């Protein structure tokens, strides 16, 4: 396998101007991976600042109803309310070790932007966040939250004015300011070494979950489920289980249904293509232009997916399923009532698949669902969708 | 000898003009190309519209969007190239494209179609040398030059690897950044030209940010064999979308002004003047 490749996927499809920065990043990452001082400091931030480890919660009520043993990995309890901070703290610290003086990031729903703003504030690095103009309106509260945390939000008015255009804009900023700036990419997408770096920083989720479930149950789970947009929370929880006899299921945004054009399921319904620096599955037209996507969960509303997921799909090691907006909304309400936990709409996709598939397991079967974020950010939207009634 | 090699052998420095195919629509775009050729452009760079042009600044991105909204597909681009080829049989034409357009069509088919349409070279802006295993042999098979890009940030080792693989001419990126007009050029273009010159006999053209006759003069003084102007011409199209006659006049005037700096003795040949005089 070539460096930076997952099977045939991945690579570095980037303008020449950026290649030196990617090479520098690769070298720095190799260096800090072996640096005990880096590990010690990251460990401190994750534990003392972010609140790791997060619990693996046994869900009594759901388990009784579904007839198997259901655990939630509680990334919703991480500081900032989602798994995103695992990656932003790691990369922000790495930027410090590289001598960079400024962070830039893209954000769709705003979660990664908020997590970058938090990491920048904690580590004393100024942060500029690119956000599609449409998203700055849809997610005005998160835009304000970023500003409160000291970041500058830069609305992007080009293209479809959403996440993919925010990534394009951040790339352009990076090309122009390579010496001073680290581009803190938020998911396991983009050119090598980003997919690898993001996976490694998110793998703490799976490492903890594996240890916790072994302590609790004395054995590994039967199934691990996570939602997949770009795929960072999923690759984070899957990675430490890949060599185990554990079923892994990634759940994509089925939107209005895979028989319509309104979804974000690049693995289930896309084809292979190069997008924003990597070869992976992509929702594209016959000429290779990325299509507009849709999901009720803004964090899953993206035309492509991390290249490692593309490989895991082809090898069959991970099964990828799609859940519709309606199923995700039902799961959002269900988990809120059944366990008193409001999940992010993204995470609700994983919950919805668990509800759909629980019948496959017997009473002793163990199901771990990655609850990648909390749903406070979605409450207003869901209220609107339901016409105000809970 | 290829049209590109023939051009650089005959003329130095050369003036390279850039347009996005289908901007603002197919028919106007063909007329824009003809105006650029009549005004004295030596080599035409034609961009294939792409929805996510990460190497381009806002000006050229808007041109991509206009072209896509007008329905410009890769097939339409090849049709445009065919028409330009008929209009100017000796003019070198280079396609400027993002890689997924090629990947999706299949590299062999893309380069076959490009050759059949009459293109001489292809510049793939997001395909570094490490990733060109598939495109490079396909381009060679169909006799298409693959124009290499070298940036100020490219290390000497990478430069060597890139130049081993290059043909036609080498495109030097003048600055760290995306395409787009700049007030001032990077101060060390001469250094870049000199460093690359040591590693290749191919002609060197400089682009990104070149937007005025003064910039053109500076690039030529730096020792380049060619100068590439993109955003400054695309802007003239964008500013005169409702006034096509004005658009062509502005293009003729701007290209004429830059050509006068390039080769003052060519002044009498500037076709922009013919329309006034005759």
XYZ file of C-alpha atoms in Angstrom:
668
model
C 0.000 0.000 0.000
C 1.388 3.456 -0.926
C 1.864 5.997 1.850
C -1.339 7.800 2.616
C -3.439 5.170 0.875
C -6.225 2.998 2.222
C -6.369 0.314 -0.422
C -6.689 2.398 -3.578
C -8.302 5.291 -1.676
C -6.859 8.446 -0.149
C -3.807 10.119 -1.656
C -2.877 13.769 -2.025
C -4.809 15.363 -4.887
C -3.801 18.919 -4.117
C -2.351 21.937 -5.888
C 1.453 21.948 -5.974
C 1.581 25.019 -3.720
C 0.146 22.968 -0.838
C 2.375 19.936 -1.224
C 5.194 21.357 0.894
C 2.730 22.015 3.726
C 1.379 18.463 3.539
C 4.909 17.079 3.615
C 5.756 19.295 6.610
C 2.601 18.126 8.349
C 3.465 14.497 7.715
C 6.955 14.938 9.136
C 5.703 16.842 12.174
C 3.077 14.236 12.826
C 5.667 11.463 12.706
C 7.835 13.408 15.131
C 5.139 14.251 17.665
C 3.735 10.704 17.553
C 7.022 9.559 19.082
C 7.393 12.533 21.450
C 6.507 11.672 25.081
C 6.183 15.385 25.903
C 3.446 15.741 23.265
C 1.568 12.692 24.581
C 1.889 13.932 28.147
C 0.453 17.345 27.304
C -2.333 16.033 25.085
C -3.227 13.569 27.788
C -3.457 16.364 30.307
C -5.757 18.432 28.083
C -7.981 15.468 27.313
C -8.303 14.481 30.970
C -8.211 17.713 32.956
C -9.717 20.073 30.405
C -11.987 18.083 28.110
C -13.285 15.601 30.659
C -12.009 12.259 29.397
C -12.615 9.482 29.827
C -16.238 9.667 28.830
C -18.633 7.086 30.307
C -19.862 3.978 28.561
C -23.433 4.081 29.809
C -25.507 0.911 30.086
C -29.030 1.906 29.024
C -31.427 0.007 31.276
C -34.665 1.131 29.684
C -33.680 0.687 26.065
C -32.030 -2.638 26.780
C -35.242 -3.915 28.363
C -37.344 -2.747 25.427
C -35.014 -3.972 22.708
C -34.126 -7.257 24.341
C -30.345 -6.916 24.207
C -27.615 -5.086 26.126
C -27.276 -1.540 24.800
C -24.389 0.759 25.747
C -23.871 4.371 24.717
C -20.359 5.797 24.388
C -20.971 9.239 25.798
C -19.031 11.659 23.610
C -21.960 14.006 24.217
C -20.464 14.550 27.674
C -17.129 15.728 26.315
C -16.464 19.458 26.764
C -18.133 21.289 23.889
C -20.812 18.613 23.612
C -19.321 16.421 20.884
C -16.374 14.226 19.932
C -14.899 17.035 17.839
C -12.676 18.320 20.677
C -10.539 15.123 20.662
C -9.245 16.136 17.266
C -9.080 19.904 17.720
C -7.061 19.670 20.955
C -4.676 17.212 19.294
C -4.171 19.287 16.169
C -4.006 22.615 18.014
C -1.289 21.218 20.251
C 0.465 19.879 17.172
C 0.267 23.353 15.598
C 1.992 24.743 18.700
C 4.740 22.129 18.347
C 5.095 23.187 14.679
C 5.504 26.826 15.686
C 2.322 27.914 13.866
C 0.728 31.085 15.182
C -2.802 30.825 13.829
C -5.513 28.201 13.303
C -8.078 28.107 10.547
C -10.969 25.687 10.268
C -14.063 24.970 8.219
C -17.401 24.269 9.770
C -20.827 23.214 8.564
C -23.206 22.970 11.494
C -20.682 24.798 13.615
C -19.612 21.947 15.917
C -16.093 21.678 14.546
C -15.821 25.465 14.475
C -16.827 25.644 18.129
C -14.395 22.841 19.037
C -11.578 24.644 17.188
C -12.461 27.919 18.912
C -12.321 26.132 22.274
C -8.949 24.540 21.515
C -7.583 27.846 20.203
C -8.706 29.668 23.348
C -7.259 26.988 25.612
C -3.917 26.935 23.809
C -3.661 30.647 23.062
C -3.919 30.492 19.274
C -6.128 32.889 17.273
C -8.797 31.102 15.229
C -10.514 31.992 11.953
C -13.454 29.769 11.041
C -14.853 29.568 7.516
C -18.568 28.897 7.453
C -20.913 28.854 4.457
C -23.142 31.913 4.449
C -26.216 29.680 4.425
C -24.912 27.866 7.506
C -24.121 31.089 9.382
C -27.823 31.820 9.155
C -29.032 28.260 9.811
C -26.645 27.898 12.750
C -26.565 31.474 14.034
C -26.248 30.332 17.645
C -23.070 28.358 16.948
C -21.643 31.286 14.992
C -22.234 33.457 18.054
C -20.746 30.777 20.302
C -17.544 30.798 18.238
C -17.290 34.558 18.496
C -17.880 34.353 22.232
C -14.914 31.967 22.372
C -12.770 34.558 20.639
C -12.807 33.127 17.110
C -13.563 35.107 13.983
C -16.307 33.648 11.781
C -15.800 34.313 8.073
C -18.968 33.742 6.004
C -18.314 32.044 2.652
C -20.507 33.328 -0.168
C -19.159 31.142 -2.989
C -20.585 27.957 -4.525
C -23.443 26.385 -2.597
C -22.446 28.472 0.478
C -22.274 25.393 2.700
C -19.656 23.059 4.203
C -17.853 22.056 1.020
C -17.400 25.699 0.064
C -16.142 26.467 3.575
C -13.498 23.740 3.063
C -12.540 25.268 -0.310
C -12.202 28.691 1.316
C -10.096 27.338 4.183
C -7.803 25.581 1.679
C -7.327 28.881 -0.159
C -6.481 30.688 3.062
C -3.993 27.937 3.914
C -2.283 28.135 0.502
C -1.835 31.864 1.049
C -0.582 31.704 4.664
C 1.388 28.475 4.871
C 4.167 29.801 7.068
C 2.028 31.044 9.934
C -1.113 28.955 9.760
C -2.245 25.424 10.527
C -5.391 24.236 8.796
C -7.269 22.286 11.421
C -9.387 19.966 9.304
C -12.373 18.598 11.175
C -12.948 15.154 9.761
C -11.026 12.155 8.444
C -11.259 13.545 4.909
C -8.985 15.604 2.652
C -5.447 14.841 1.513
C -3.000 12.634 3.399
C -1.974 12.974 6.231
C -5.259 14.495 7.475
C -7.364 11.288 7.416
C -4.672 9.507 9.426
C -4.165 12.335 11.937
C -7.887 12.752 12.593
C -8.403 9.000 12.947
C -5.558 8.719 15.441
C -6.793 11.613 17.582
C -10.349 10.202 17.534
C -9.261 6.628 18.288
C -9.317 7.485 21.980
C -13.088 6.892 21.714
C -12.699 3.282 20.634
C -9.750 2.562 22.930
C -11.776 3.634 25.953
C -14.946 1.907 24.776
C -13.104 -1.368 24.186
C -11.510 -1.304 27.632
C -14.754 -0.225 29.321
C -16.876 -2.930 27.750
C -14.282 -5.588 28.600
C -14.249 -4.412 32.232
C -18.016 -4.391 32.418
C -18.948 -7.475 30.430
C -15.755 -9.499 30.365
C -16.065 -9.766 26.604
C -16.142 -7.671 23.447
C -19.444 -6.343 22.075
C -21.247 -8.043 19.196
C -21.859 -4.821 17.301
C -20.516 -1.258 17.317
C -22.597 1.408 15.557
C -21.662 4.989 14.622
C -22.963 7.646 12.256
C -20.878 8.582 9.200
C -20.711 11.990 7.546
C -17.033 12.614 6.910
C -16.670 9.716 9.316
C -14.413 10.875 12.157
C -16.415 9.651 15.144
C -17.010 6.347 13.372
C -13.371 5.761 12.446
C -12.460 6.761 16.015
C -14.624 4.114 17.621
C -14.116 1.459 14.900
C -10.305 1.535 14.651
C -9.490 -0.292 17.907
C -12.087 -2.994 17.041
C -11.033 -3.607 13.430
C -8.994 -6.725 14.222
C -11.627 -8.111 16.612
C -14.560 -10.362 15.894
C -17.007 -7.476 16.279
C -19.558 -6.332 13.705
C -19.014 -2.676 12.757
C -21.835 -0.634 11.231
C -21.539 2.887 9.837
C -24.803 4.772 9.429
C -25.114 7.371 6.696
C -27.633 10.143 6.122
C -30.508 8.683 4.103
C -32.227 12.086 4.026
C -35.518 11.847 2.151
C -34.562 8.326 1.022
C -31.886 6.775 -1.189
C -34.408 6.576 -4.040
C -34.436 10.401 -4.090
C -31.549 12.799 -4.810
C -31.975 14.295 -1.329
C -29.538 12.411 0.894
C -25.889 12.361 1.968
C -25.087 8.647 1.664
C -21.864 8.679 -0.357
C -20.872 5.096 0.562
C -24.321 3.576 0.074
C -25.246 5.465 -3.093
C -22.138 7.218 -4.443
C -19.341 6.284 -6.831
C -15.561 6.590 -6.672
C -14.080 10.018 -7.348
C -11.507 12.595 -6.285
C -12.832 15.347 -4.067
C -11.013 17.896 -1.894
C -7.739 16.046 -1.997
C -8.671 12.365 -1.680
C -9.939 9.475 -3.762
C -13.038 8.110 -2.048
C -16.735 7.552 -2.535
C -18.491 10.664 -3.754
C -21.972 11.808 -4.668
C -21.278 13.163 -8.142
C -22.874 13.596 -11.531
C -21.789 11.878 -14.754
C -19.138 14.546 -15.393
C -17.547 14.374 -11.925
C -19.155 17.440 -10.333
C -20.090 16.981 -6.665
C -23.841 16.946 -6.103
C -25.801 18.918 -3.582
C -26.640 16.755 -0.611
C -29.263 16.796 2.070
C -29.685 15.632 5.640
C -31.685 16.831 8.603
C -28.333 16.523 10.414
C -26.057 19.282 9.130
C -22.954 17.342 10.192
C -23.827 14.523 7.768
C -24.703 16.852 4.894
C -21.559 16.345 2.777
C -20.976 14.772 -0.665
C -17.936 12.686 0.294
C -16.497 10.530 3.064
C -13.107 9.675 4.531
C -10.982 7.367 2.337
C -10.455 4.762 5.062
C -14.225 4.210 5.160
C -14.140 3.666 1.404
C -11.619 0.872 1.907
C -13.532 -0.611 4.859
C -16.644 -0.706 2.680
C -14.865 -2.487 -0.180
C -13.207 -5.054 2.088
C -16.556 -5.639 3.793
C -15.040 -5.110 7.253
C -17.588 -2.383 7.976
C -21.179 -2.484 6.808
C -22.661 0.857 5.803
C -26.381 1.477 6.120
C -28.531 4.552 5.616
C -31.160 5.981 7.945
C -33.716 8.542 6.764
C -34.444 11.947 8.281
C -37.727 10.588 9.616
C -36.086 7.604 11.318
C -33.404 9.847 12.824
C -36.013 12.265 14.171
C -37.961 9.379 15.703
C -34.772 8.111 17.362
C -34.006 11.634 18.595
C -37.336 11.699 20.433
C -37.122 8.090 21.523
C -33.732 8.383 23.243
C -34.730 11.662 24.880
C -37.743 10.030 26.531
C -36.408 6.539 27.106
C -33.117 7.516 28.745
C -33.261 11.275 29.333
C -30.466 11.808 26.827
C -31.021 14.202 23.905
C -28.714 13.053 21.102
C -27.323 15.202 18.321
C -29.316 14.587 15.129
C -26.135 13.096 13.638
C -25.821 10.605 16.506
C -29.557 9.942 16.303
C -28.828 8.210 12.982
C -26.722 5.623 14.846
C -29.428 5.266 17.483
C -32.048 4.771 14.771
C -30.052 1.953 13.226
C -29.680 0.339 16.655
C -33.460 0.455 17.077
C -33.962 -1.046 13.644
C -31.474 -3.882 14.106
C -31.782 -4.784 17.782
C -33.922 -7.781 16.860
C -30.842 -9.374 15.282
C -29.261 -9.810 18.710
C -30.367 -12.165 21.493
C -30.822 -11.135 25.136
C -27.122 -11.402 25.929
C -26.088 -9.620 22.753
C -24.057 -6.441 23.351
C -24.560 -3.364 21.204
C -22.379 -0.253 21.563
C -23.655 2.956 19.979
C -21.339 5.934 19.656
C -23.298 8.899 20.926
C -21.024 11.367 19.195
C -22.726 14.551 20.375
C -25.520 16.044 22.406
C -28.657 17.432 20.817
C -29.045 20.835 22.461
C -27.941 22.459 19.189
C -30.813 20.718 17.366
C -33.662 21.344 19.782
C -34.899 24.514 18.085
C -34.797 22.880 14.627
C -36.657 19.811 15.802
C -39.279 21.981 17.479
C -39.804 23.756 14.171
C -40.029 20.513 12.200
C -42.683 19.283 14.619
C -44.569 22.554 14.564
C -43.680 23.319 18.168
C -45.033 20.134 19.769
C -42.584 17.872 21.569
C 7.378 19.346 -33.514
C 4.309 20.012 -31.380
C 2.487 23.310 -31.661
C 3.694 24.244 -28.156
C 7.360 23.508 -28.909
C 7.060 25.241 -32.251
C 5.623 28.380 -30.618
C 8.363 28.714 -28.008
C 11.029 28.014 -30.637
C 9.657 30.780 -32.818
C 8.832 33.407 -30.222
C 10.118 34.561 -26.853
C 8.537 35.680 -24.643
C 5.047 34.380 -25.376
C 1.756 35.685 -24.064
C -0.669 33.104 -22.658
C -4.303 34.030 -22.133
C -6.740 32.137 -19.924
C -10.497 31.753 -20.173
C -13.028 29.445 -18.551
C -14.839 27.481 -21.260
C -18.515 28.366 -21.299
C -18.097 31.640 -19.373
C -20.627 33.191 -19.403
C -22.166 30.756 -21.932
C -20.981 28.570 -24.787
C -21.455 30.965 -27.685
C -20.106 34.066 -25.952
C -17.197 32.012 -24.727
C -16.236 31.051 -28.285
C -16.390 34.697 -29.315
C -14.238 35.636 -26.302
C -11.651 33.059 -27.359
C -11.642 34.430 -30.907
C -11.220 37.990 -29.625
C -8.283 36.900 -27.469
C -6.683 35.170 -30.442
C -7.278 38.175 -32.722
C -5.793 40.455 -30.059
C -2.559 38.511 -30.205
C -2.654 35.781 -27.545
C 0.056 33.235 -28.478
C -1.329 30.298 -26.521
C -4.804 29.796 -25.127
C -5.431 28.141 -21.800
C -9.012 26.877 -21.528
C -10.378 25.855 -18.128
C -12.847 22.998 -17.810
C -15.589 24.260 -15.465
C -15.515 22.557 -12.062
C -17.755 23.136 -9.059
C -14.987 23.049 -6.428
C -11.950 24.860 -7.845
C -9.774 24.958 -4.689
C -6.690 26.372 -6.427
C -8.605 29.338 -7.807
C -9.477 32.642 -6.260
C -13.007 34.107 -6.159
C -12.788 35.745 -9.604
C -12.112 32.525 -11.496
C -14.403 30.523 -9.229
C -17.288 32.792 -10.233
C -16.432 32.122 -13.883
C -16.615 28.374 -13.186
C -20.024 28.864 -11.583
C -21.314 30.928 -14.550
C -20.097 28.288 -16.986
C -21.668 25.448 -15.017
C -24.944 27.323 -14.707
C -24.888 27.718 -18.492
C -24.641 23.926 -18.683
C -21.011 23.636 -19.787
C -20.053 19.944 -19.617
C -16.654 18.449 -20.544
C -18.252 17.473 -23.891
C -19.120 21.131 -24.461
C -15.541 22.098 -23.624
C -14.191 19.667 -26.225
C -16.661 21.093 -28.767
C -15.383 24.599 -27.970
C -11.773 23.485 -28.374
C -12.681 21.964 -31.756
C -14.165 25.287 -32.899
C -11.150 27.254 -31.662
C -8.876 24.778 -33.449
C -10.739 25.382 -36.714
C -10.452 29.133 -36.209
C -6.732 29.062 -35.370
C -5.072 25.950 -36.804
C -1.579 26.746 -35.445
C -2.510 28.103 -32.016
C -1.398 25.914 -29.101
C -4.351 25.109 -26.805
C -3.895 23.874 -23.239
C -6.772 22.546 -21.160
C -6.690 23.569 -17.506
C -8.619 21.075 -15.404
C -9.211 19.562 -11.986
C -8.484 15.866 -11.800
C -11.917 14.446 -11.018
C -13.122 15.537 -14.450
C -10.440 13.243 -15.921
C -10.888 10.459 -13.370
C -14.628 10.324 -13.933
C -14.346 10.200 -17.723
C -11.439 7.754 -17.561
C -7.941 9.073 -18.245
C -7.555 7.309 -21.580
C -10.869 8.557 -22.905
C -10.258 12.088 -21.622
C -6.901 12.420 -23.354
C -8.238 10.761 -26.520
C -11.097 13.278 -26.614
C -8.730 16.157 -25.895
C -6.425 15.092 -28.721
C -9.328 14.595 -31.123
C -10.639 18.076 -30.317
C -7.252 19.569 -31.105
C -5.813 20.318 -27.662
C -2.028 20.241 -27.354
C -1.545 20.106 -23.605
C -3.364 19.497 -20.334
C -2.598 21.088 -17.000
C -4.110 19.217 -14.053
C -4.081 21.678 -11.212
C -4.704 19.245 -8.328
C -2.621 16.300 -9.528
C 0.852 16.373 -7.997
C 3.585 14.217 -9.503
C 3.060 11.536 -6.812
C -0.481 10.860 -8.064
C 0.049 10.953 -11.812
C 0.640 7.222 -12.482
C -2.557 6.924 -14.458
C -2.759 10.282 -16.192
C 0.854 10.509 -17.375
C 0.915 7.420 -19.635
C -2.568 8.187 -20.981
C -1.440 11.701 -21.941
C 1.663 10.317 -23.627
C -0.362 7.723 -25.536
C -2.447 10.452 -27.105
C 0.398 12.884 -27.756
C -0.799 15.450 -25.216
C 1.800 17.457 -23.280
C 1.244 17.359 -19.547
C 2.106 20.831 -18.303
C 3.818 20.655 -14.911
C 3.302 23.150 -12.102
C 6.101 24.331 -9.844
C 5.431 26.604 -6.861
C 7.779 28.780 -4.812
C 7.261 26.238 -2.026
C 8.324 23.243 -4.161
C 11.508 21.700 -2.733
C 14.522 21.023 -5.017
C 13.918 17.239 -4.743
C 10.291 17.580 -5.793
C 11.305 19.956 -8.553
C 13.557 17.281 -10.008
C 10.790 14.653 -9.857
C 8.299 17.046 -11.466
C 10.653 18.045 -14.264
C 11.457 14.403 -15.091
C 7.782 14.022 -15.919
C 7.126 17.361 -17.658
C 6.614 18.214 -21.306
C 5.504 21.201 -23.373
C 6.397 24.010 -20.996
C 6.621 24.420 -17.235
C 4.106 26.584 -15.399
C 5.736 28.477 -12.552
C 3.355 29.671 -9.859
C 4.545 33.145 -8.939
C 3.309 33.214 -5.359
C 1.943 31.311 -2.374
C -1.763 31.512 -2.931
C -4.614 30.986 -5.326
C -5.220 32.562 -8.709
C -6.296 36.188 -8.686
C -5.086 39.683 -9.378
C -2.509 41.182 -7.015
C -1.234 44.716 -6.580
C 2.331 43.550 -6.322
C 4.168 40.525 -7.610
C 6.319 38.250 -5.534
C 9.788 39.806 -5.378
C 11.735 36.662 -6.216
C 10.366 35.450 -9.532
C 13.858 35.707 -11.018
C 15.142 33.353 -8.315
C 12.442 30.822 -9.096
C 12.997 31.065 -12.843
C 16.742 30.664 -12.383
C 16.428 27.676 -10.080
C 14.028 25.831 -12.372
C 16.050 26.727 -15.464
C 18.971 24.707 -14.083
C 16.872 21.552 -14.126
C 15.178 21.663 -17.519
C 15.489 22.718 -21.120
C 11.703 23.259 -21.330
C 10.370 26.819 -21.678
C 9.195 28.439 -18.433
C 5.975 30.448 -18.176
C 4.951 32.378 -15.081
C 1.370 32.766 -13.894
C -0.865 33.573 -10.866
C -1.442 37.181 -9.915
C -0.201 38.799 -13.129
C -2.648 41.547 -13.918
C -0.970 44.623 -15.398
C 1.567 45.611 -18.058
C 4.012 46.380 -15.205
C 3.682 42.800 -13.940
C 4.243 41.483 -17.453
C 7.379 43.573 -17.755
C 8.653 42.293 -14.394
C 8.054 38.641 -15.348
C 9.878 39.047 -18.639
C 12.727 40.857 -16.890
C 12.913 37.893 -14.509
C 13.835 35.733 -17.477
C 10.582 33.887 -18.129
C 9.814 32.552 -21.604
C 6.128 33.222 -21.222
C 3.608 35.075 -19.119
C 0.143 33.779 -18.211
C -2.739 36.154 -17.548
C -6.001 34.766 -16.184
C -8.068 36.597 -13.575
C -7.408 40.010 -15.108
C -9.052 38.832 -18.358
C -11.829 36.909 -16.606
C -12.654 40.097 -14.719
C -13.235 41.943 -17.997
C -15.747 39.276 -18.998
C -17.480 39.453 -15.619
C -17.665 43.251 -15.581
C -19.341 43.401 -18.987
C -21.809 40.527 -18.908
C -24.588 42.764 -20.203
C -22.453 44.488 -22.841
C -20.770 41.990 -25.105
C -19.344 44.560 -27.523
C -17.774 46.346 -24.557
C -16.426 43.011 -23.308
C -14.565 42.359 -26.554
C -13.259 45.936 -26.681
C -11.973 45.698 -23.122
C -10.245 42.378 -23.814
C -8.601 43.759 -26.958
C -7.418 46.867 -25.110
C -6.057 44.985 -22.087
C -4.284 42.318 -24.128
C -2.933 44.990 -26.462
C -1.482 46.951 -23.538
C 0.253 43.883 -22.133
C 1.549 42.775 -25.536
C 3.082 46.200 -26.131
C 5.184 45.679 -22.990
C 6.086 42.170 -24.065
C 7.288 42.958 -27.562
C 7.119 46.638 -28.418
C 8.080 45.967 -32.037
C 4.913 43.932 -32.496
C 2.742 46.973 -31.959
C 1.613 47.415 -35.575
C 0.253 43.857 -35.605
C -2.148 44.335 -32.749
C -5.493 43.466 -34.324
C -7.334 45.616 -31.786
C -6.101 48.575 -33.742
C -7.291 47.246 -37.067
C -10.901 47.620 -36.103
C -10.271 51.265 -35.374
C -8.156 51.924 -38.406
C -9.926 49.865 -40.906
